[in-house]
Amino acid sequence: MVMFQAMALRDDQSESLKEQEHNKGVKHLCEMGIIKVPKKYILPTLERPDNSITTELHDVTNLKLPVIDFAELHGPNHEQVITSLAHACQHYGFFQVINHGISSDVLSEMIDVARRFFELPLKEREKYMSTDVHSLVRYGTSFNQMKDGVLCWRDFLKLVCTTEAHSQWPSSPSDFREMGVGYARETQMLFQSLMEAILESLGLEEKNTHNKTPKTNQESGNDNREENYDIIKKDIGDGSQLMVVNCYPPCPEPELTFGMPPHSDYGFLTLLLQDEVEGLQILHKDHWILSNGRYKSVMHRVLANSKKSRISVASLHSLAFTAVIRPWPMLINDENPKRYKDTDFADFVQYITTCDSKHKNFLESRKLTHIYT
């Protein structure tokens, strides 16, 4: 009897130890040799990837994402590409860019150095561990490991992309900082070119102000800046960039958890670089809305798998962290009234640090409900 009680106590201690190890990330759990998914990562039955309701909702097996040939923007097919881009933004929220100008060497080297970072010993990776979402460099797991009821099967390295922050980026592997900074600069240039095309697809590229729709007092407020194409281009050029390097280690029971649960990115545009391991799925019909209802920020998720680690690099671009985000006045009229409150990045950070981020409903919290019946 005493022997069995002692064994039970050791089992409890073992489970407690696993609980304490969660904040060190799923890569560390895998390195410990776990053969089952810890309870902290197991989703309720109806929210699991293999659930019939979830599978039907996210079934995109036959969906072909739009492909935008960036080289064609500078040729005779310019208008056709702009039309295709508008359709992709309005109906999909995702598209693939080819002939974008970033060399294959830069892309493969970024994936390679990212993989080598996550292969470092824990004592090297944990130098950057923090629960502070304001950190310029942060190694963590899940979305918000201190608030989320169920953690996701992912480790990440968040990198704020400013000259001041570059010096704090990891120095191991020895070429990480050089490769990362180079890739960040390439994606920033691509983002600005893509945004010019997207603005044109919205009909906002006109540089003169003779035919502008007058702003209401509500829209004008205390902001006396002349709202034109040149100014919004400058705002985009001065905007923020954040890179998130993701690692999804092999999962012993991938049917019980997600690499990342359904969510929508914040900001204007996310440029995603992936390795050859599949896992990203998008929600095609039921989407969140940006651009005051014109263009979509769609829900997407990442599946876990039991066979191979997956690496991705997300480059998230938006306006400056202090900028106020509001619908462009030319997109607002009597038929399409303003749908969302003005907001800024501080509001977003406050939201994700004070709630379970399972549903990622920040945009819903900004909706102006008075326009709906």
Coordinates of C-alpha atoms in Angstrom, one line a residue:
M1 CA 0.0 0.0 0.0
V2 CA 2.8 2.4 0.9
M3 CA 4.6 1.6 -2.3
F4 CA 1.6 2.4 -4.5
Q5 CA 1.1 5.7 -2.7
A6 CA 4.7 6.6 -3.2
M7 CA 4.4 5.8 -6.9
A8 CA 1.3 7.9 -7.2
L9 CA 3.1 10.8 -5.6
R10 CA 5.9 10.5 -8.1
D11 CA 3.4 10.5 -11.0
D12 CA 1.9 13.7 -9.6
Q13 CA 5.3 15.3 -9.3
S14 CA 6.1 14.3 -12.8
E15 CA 2.9 16.0 -14.1
S16 CA 3.6 19.1 -12.1
L17 CA 7.1 19.2 -13.6
K18 CA 5.6 19.1 -17.1
E19 CA 3.4 22.0 -16.2
Q20 CA 6.4 24.0 -15.1
E21 CA 8.1 23.2 -18.4
H22 CA 5.4 24.6 -20.6
N23 CA 6.7 28.1 -20.5
K24 CA 10.0 26.9 -22.0
G25 CA 8.2 26.0 -25.2
V26 CA 7.1 23.0 -27.2
K27 CA 10.6 22.5 -28.7
H28 CA 11.9 21.9 -25.2
L29 CA 9.0 19.5 -24.4
C30 CA 10.0 17.5 -27.5
E31 CA 13.6 17.5 -26.5
M32 CA 12.5 16.1 -23.2
G33 CA 11.1 13.1 -25.1
I34 CA 7.4 13.4 -24.4
I35 CA 5.2 10.8 -26.2
K36 CA 1.8 12.4 -25.4
V37 CA 0.5 15.9 -25.7
P38 CA 0.3 17.6 -22.2
K39 CA -3.1 18.6 -21.0
K40 CA -2.4 22.3 -21.4
Y41 CA -2.3 21.8 -25.2
I42 CA -5.4 19.6 -25.6
L43 CA -8.3 21.4 -27.2
P44 CA -12.0 20.8 -26.3
T45 CA -13.4 18.1 -28.5
L46 CA -15.4 20.4 -30.8
E47 CA -12.4 22.7 -31.4
R48 CA -10.0 20.0 -32.5
P49 CA -8.6 19.8 -36.0
D50 CA -10.2 16.5 -36.8
N51 CA -13.7 17.5 -35.6
S52 CA -16.2 17.2 -38.4
I53 CA -17.7 20.7 -37.8
T54 CA -14.2 22.3 -37.8
T55 CA -13.1 20.3 -40.9
E56 CA -16.2 21.3 -42.9
L57 CA -15.9 24.9 -41.9
H58 CA -12.2 25.1 -43.0
D59 CA -12.4 22.7 -46.0
V60 CA -10.2 24.4 -48.6
T61 CA -8.9 21.3 -50.3
N62 CA -10.1 22.4 -53.8
L63 CA -9.3 26.1 -53.3
K64 CA -6.7 27.7 -55.5
L65 CA -5.3 30.9 -54.2
P66 CA -4.9 33.8 -56.6
V67 CA -1.3 34.2 -58.0
I68 CA -0.1 37.7 -58.6
D69 CA 2.9 38.0 -61.0
F70 CA 4.6 41.0 -59.7
A71 CA 6.8 41.4 -62.8
E72 CA 3.6 42.0 -64.9
L73 CA 2.9 45.2 -62.9
H74 CA 5.5 47.0 -64.9
G75 CA 4.4 45.7 -68.3
P76 CA 1.4 45.9 -70.7
N77 CA -0.7 43.7 -68.4
H78 CA -0.6 46.3 -65.6
E79 CA -4.4 46.9 -65.4
Q80 CA -5.1 43.2 -65.5
V81 CA -2.8 42.5 -62.6
I82 CA -4.4 45.4 -60.6
T83 CA -7.8 43.9 -61.2
S84 CA -6.6 40.5 -60.1
L85 CA -5.1 42.0 -57.0
A86 CA -8.4 43.7 -56.1
H87 CA -10.3 40.5 -56.6
A88 CA -7.8 38.6 -54.4
C89 CA -7.9 41.2 -51.6
Q90 CA -11.7 41.4 -51.6
H91 CA -12.6 37.8 -52.0
Y92 CA -9.7 35.8 -50.5
G93 CA -7.5 38.0 -48.3
F94 CA -4.6 35.7 -49.3
F95 CA -2.6 35.5 -52.5
Q96 CA 0.7 34.2 -53.7
V97 CA 3.2 36.6 -55.2
I98 CA 5.7 35.4 -57.8
N99 CA 8.5 37.2 -59.5
H100 CA 8.6 39.5 -56.5
G101 CA 12.3 40.4 -56.8
I102 CA 13.6 38.7 -53.6
S103 CA 16.2 36.2 -54.7
S104 CA 15.8 32.5 -53.9
D105 CA 19.1 32.6 -52.0
V106 CA 17.8 35.2 -49.6
L107 CA 14.7 33.1 -49.0
S108 CA 16.4 29.8 -48.5
E109 CA 19.1 31.4 -46.3
M110 CA 16.4 32.9 -44.0
I111 CA 14.7 29.6 -43.6
D112 CA 18.0 27.9 -42.9
V113 CA 19.2 30.3 -40.3
A114 CA 15.8 30.3 -38.6
R115 CA 15.9 26.5 -38.4
R116 CA 19.4 26.7 -36.9
F117 CA 18.2 29.1 -34.3
F118 CA 15.6 26.7 -33.0
E119 CA 18.2 23.9 -33.0
L120 CA 20.3 25.8 -30.5
P121 CA 20.4 24.4 -26.9
L122 CA 17.7 25.7 -24.7
K123 CA 20.2 27.8 -22.7
E124 CA 20.8 29.8 -25.8
R125 CA 17.2 30.2 -26.8
E126 CA 15.9 31.1 -23.3
K127 CA 18.2 34.2 -23.3
Y128 CA 15.4 35.8 -25.2
M129 CA 12.4 34.3 -23.3
S130 CA 10.0 36.9 -22.0
T131 CA 6.3 37.3 -21.4
D132 CA 6.5 41.1 -22.1
V133 CA 4.8 41.7 -25.4
H134 CA 6.6 45.0 -25.7
S135 CA 10.0 43.4 -25.9
L136 CA 12.0 44.3 -29.0
V137 CA 13.2 40.6 -29.1
R138 CA 11.0 37.9 -27.6
Y139 CA 11.2 34.2 -27.5
G140 CA 7.9 32.6 -26.5
T141 CA 5.3 30.0 -27.1
S142 CA 1.5 30.0 -28.0
F143 CA -0.1 33.5 -28.4
N144 CA -0.2 34.7 -24.8
Q145 CA 1.1 31.9 -22.6
M146 CA 0.1 33.6 -19.4
K147 CA -3.5 34.1 -20.5
D148 CA -4.4 31.4 -23.0
G149 CA -6.6 28.6 -21.6
V150 CA -5.1 26.1 -24.1
L151 CA -1.6 26.6 -25.5
C152 CA -0.7 26.1 -29.2
W153 CA 2.0 23.8 -30.5
R154 CA 4.4 26.6 -31.6
D155 CA 7.5 28.4 -30.5
F156 CA 8.3 31.8 -31.9
L157 CA 11.0 34.5 -32.0
K158 CA 9.5 38.0 -32.3
L159 CA 11.8 40.6 -33.8
V160 CA 11.0 44.3 -34.0
C161 CA 12.5 45.6 -37.2
T162 CA 14.1 49.0 -36.4
T163 CA 17.7 50.0 -36.6
E164 CA 17.8 50.4 -32.8
A165 CA 16.4 46.9 -32.3
H166 CA 18.8 45.1 -34.7
S167 CA 21.6 45.2 -32.2
Q168 CA 19.5 43.2 -29.8
W169 CA 18.7 40.4 -32.3
P170 CA 20.3 37.0 -31.6
S171 CA 24.0 36.8 -32.3
S172 CA 23.8 33.0 -32.4
P173 CA 23.9 31.5 -34.9
S174 CA 26.6 33.8 -35.9
D175 CA 25.0 34.8 -39.2
F176 CA 21.4 35.2 -37.8
R177 CA 21.5 38.9 -37.4
E178 CA 23.0 39.5 -40.9
M179 CA 20.6 37.2 -42.6
G180 CA 17.6 38.4 -40.7
V181 CA 18.3 42.1 -41.2
G182 CA 18.8 41.5 -44.9
Y183 CA 15.6 39.6 -45.3
A184 CA 13.7 42.3 -43.3
R185 CA 14.9 45.0 -45.7
E186 CA 13.9 43.0 -48.7
T187 CA 10.4 42.4 -47.4
Q188 CA 10.0 46.0 -46.4
M189 CA 10.7 47.1 -50.0
L190 CA 8.3 44.4 -51.3
F191 CA 5.6 45.6 -48.9
Q192 CA 5.8 49.2 -50.1
S193 CA 5.6 48.1 -53.7
L194 CA 2.6 45.8 -53.0
M195 CA 0.8 48.6 -51.0
E196 CA 1.2 51.0 -53.9
A197 CA -0.5 48.4 -56.1
I198 CA -3.2 47.8 -53.5
L199 CA -3.9 51.5 -53.1
E200 CA -4.3 51.7 -56.9
S201 CA -6.7 48.8 -56.8
L202 CA -8.8 50.7 -54.3
G203 CA -8.8 53.8 -56.6
L204 CA -6.8 55.9 -54.1
E205 CA -3.7 56.5 -56.4
E206 CA -5.0 59.9 -57.7
K207 CA -2.5 62.5 -56.6
N208 CA -4.6 65.6 -57.2
T209 CA -7.3 66.6 -54.8
H210 CA -9.8 68.4 -57.2
N211 CA -12.3 65.5 -57.1
K212 CA -11.9 64.5 -53.5
T213 CA -15.0 63.9 -51.5
P214 CA -15.1 66.6 -48.7
K215 CA -14.6 65.2 -45.2
T216 CA -17.2 65.5 -42.6
N217 CA -16.5 67.2 -39.3
Q218 CA -16.4 63.9 -37.7
E219 CA -13.7 62.6 -40.1
S220 CA -11.7 65.9 -40.0
G221 CA -11.5 66.3 -36.2
N222 CA -8.4 68.1 -35.3
D223 CA -6.4 66.6 -38.1
N224 CA -5.7 69.3 -40.7
R225 CA -3.4 67.3 -42.9
E226 CA -4.2 67.2 -46.5
E227 CA -5.2 63.6 -47.0
N228 CA -3.8 62.6 -50.4
Y229 CA -2.0 59.8 -52.0
D230 CA 1.5 61.2 -51.3
I231 CA 0.8 61.4 -47.6
I232 CA -0.5 57.9 -47.2
K233 CA 2.5 56.6 -49.2
K234 CA 4.7 58.4 -46.7
D235 CA 2.8 56.9 -43.7
I236 CA 3.3 53.5 -45.2
G237 CA 7.0 54.1 -45.8
D238 CA 7.4 55.3 -42.2
G239 CA 5.3 52.4 -40.8
S240 CA 6.2 49.5 -38.5
Q241 CA 7.6 46.1 -39.3
L242 CA 7.6 43.1 -37.1
M243 CA 9.1 39.7 -38.0
V244 CA 7.9 36.5 -36.3
V245 CA 10.0 33.4 -36.9
N246 CA 7.9 30.3 -36.1
C247 CA 8.9 26.7 -35.3
Y248 CA 6.2 24.0 -35.2
P249 CA 8.0 20.8 -33.8
P250 CA 6.6 17.3 -34.6
C251 CA 3.6 16.7 -32.3
P252 CA 3.0 13.2 -30.9
E253 CA -0.8 13.7 -31.1
P254 CA -1.5 16.3 -33.8
E255 CA -5.2 15.6 -33.8
L256 CA -5.6 17.1 -30.3
T257 CA -4.1 20.5 -30.8
F258 CA -3.1 23.2 -33.3
G259 CA 0.2 24.7 -34.4
M260 CA -1.8 28.0 -34.3
P261 CA -5.6 28.0 -33.8
P262 CA -7.9 30.1 -36.1
H263 CA -6.8 33.7 -35.9
S264 CA -6.5 36.8 -38.0
D265 CA -3.3 39.0 -38.3
Y266 CA -3.3 42.6 -37.3
G267 CA -1.9 45.3 -39.5
F268 CA -2.0 46.0 -43.3
L269 CA -0.2 43.1 -44.8
T270 CA 1.7 40.0 -43.8
L271 CA 4.3 38.5 -46.0
L272 CA 4.7 34.8 -45.2
L273 CA 7.8 32.7 -46.1
Q274 CA 7.3 28.9 -45.5
D275 CA 9.5 25.8 -45.8
E276 CA 8.3 22.8 -47.7
V277 CA 6.2 21.3 -44.8
E278 CA 2.5 21.9 -45.3
G279 CA 0.3 23.1 -42.5
L280 CA -1.3 26.5 -43.2
Q281 CA -5.1 26.6 -43.9
I282 CA -7.3 29.5 -44.5
L283 CA -11.0 30.2 -44.0
H284 CA -12.4 31.3 -47.3
K285 CA -16.0 32.4 -46.8
D286 CA -16.4 33.6 -43.2
H287 CA -14.0 36.4 -42.8
W288 CA -13.2 39.5 -40.8
I289 CA -13.3 42.8 -42.6
L290 CA -10.8 45.7 -43.1
S291 CA -10.7 48.7 -45.4
N292 CA -14.2 49.6 -44.1
G293 CA -15.6 46.5 -45.6
R294 CA -13.7 46.4 -48.9
Y295 CA -10.8 44.1 -48.3
K296 CA -10.6 41.1 -45.9
S297 CA -8.3 40.0 -43.1
V298 CA -9.3 36.3 -43.1
M299 CA -9.0 33.7 -40.4
H300 CA -6.3 31.1 -40.9
R301 CA -4.8 28.3 -38.8
V302 CA -1.7 26.0 -38.7
L303 CA -2.1 22.3 -38.3
A304 CA 0.4 20.2 -36.3
N305 CA 2.0 17.1 -37.7
S306 CA 3.7 14.1 -36.2
K307 CA 6.5 13.7 -38.7
K308 CA 8.5 16.9 -39.4
S309 CA 9.3 20.2 -37.9
R310 CA 7.8 23.2 -39.8
I311 CA 9.5 26.6 -40.1
S312 CA 7.9 29.9 -41.3
V313 CA 8.8 33.6 -41.2
A314 CA 6.0 36.1 -41.0
S315 CA 6.8 39.7 -41.8
L316 CA 4.0 41.9 -40.5
H317 CA 3.7 45.4 -41.8
S318 CA 1.5 48.3 -40.7
L319 CA 1.6 52.0 -39.9
A320 CA 3.7 53.3 -37.1
F321 CA 2.9 51.9 -33.6
T322 CA 1.7 55.3 -32.6
A323 CA -0.4 56.0 -35.7
V324 CA -4.2 56.1 -35.5
I325 CA -5.9 53.6 -37.9
R326 CA -9.1 54.8 -39.5
P327 CA -11.0 54.1 -42.8
W328 CA -9.8 56.1 -45.7
P329 CA -12.4 59.0 -46.2
M330 CA -12.8 58.3 -49.9
L331 CA -14.1 54.8 -49.0
I332 CA -16.9 56.2 -46.8
N333 CA -20.3 57.4 -48.1
D334 CA -24.0 57.1 -47.4
E335 CA -24.1 53.6 -48.9
N336 CA -21.0 52.5 -47.0
P337 CA -20.8 54.3 -43.7
K338 CA -17.9 54.0 -41.3
R339 CA -17.9 50.5 -39.7
Y340 CA -15.1 50.6 -37.2
K341 CA -13.8 52.9 -34.4
D342 CA -10.5 54.6 -34.8
T343 CA -7.8 52.5 -33.2
D344 CA -4.0 52.2 -32.7
F345 CA -1.5 49.6 -31.9
A346 CA -1.6 50.4 -28.2
D347 CA -5.3 49.4 -28.2
F348 CA -4.4 46.1 -29.8
V349 CA -1.6 45.3 -27.3
Q350 CA -3.9 46.1 -24.4
Y351 CA -6.4 43.7 -25.8
I352 CA -4.1 40.7 -26.3
T353 CA -2.5 41.1 -22.9
T354 CA -5.8 41.1 -21.0
C355 CA -7.7 38.3 -22.6
D356 CA -7.6 34.7 -23.8
S357 CA -6.6 35.1 -27.4
K358 CA -8.3 31.9 -28.6
H359 CA -10.8 33.7 -30.8
K360 CA -8.7 36.7 -31.7
N361 CA -11.8 39.0 -31.8
F362 CA -10.0 42.4 -31.6
L363 CA -11.5 43.7 -34.8
E364 CA -15.0 42.7 -33.6
S365 CA -14.3 44.8 -30.5
R366 CA -13.8 47.9 -32.7
K367 CA -17.0 47.4 -34.7
L368 CA -19.5 50.3 -34.7
T369 CA -22.7 48.3 -34.0
H370 CA -25.1 51.2 -34.6
I371 CA -24.9 50.7 -38.4
Y372 CA -26.3 47.2 -38.2
T373 CA -30.0 46.3 -37.8

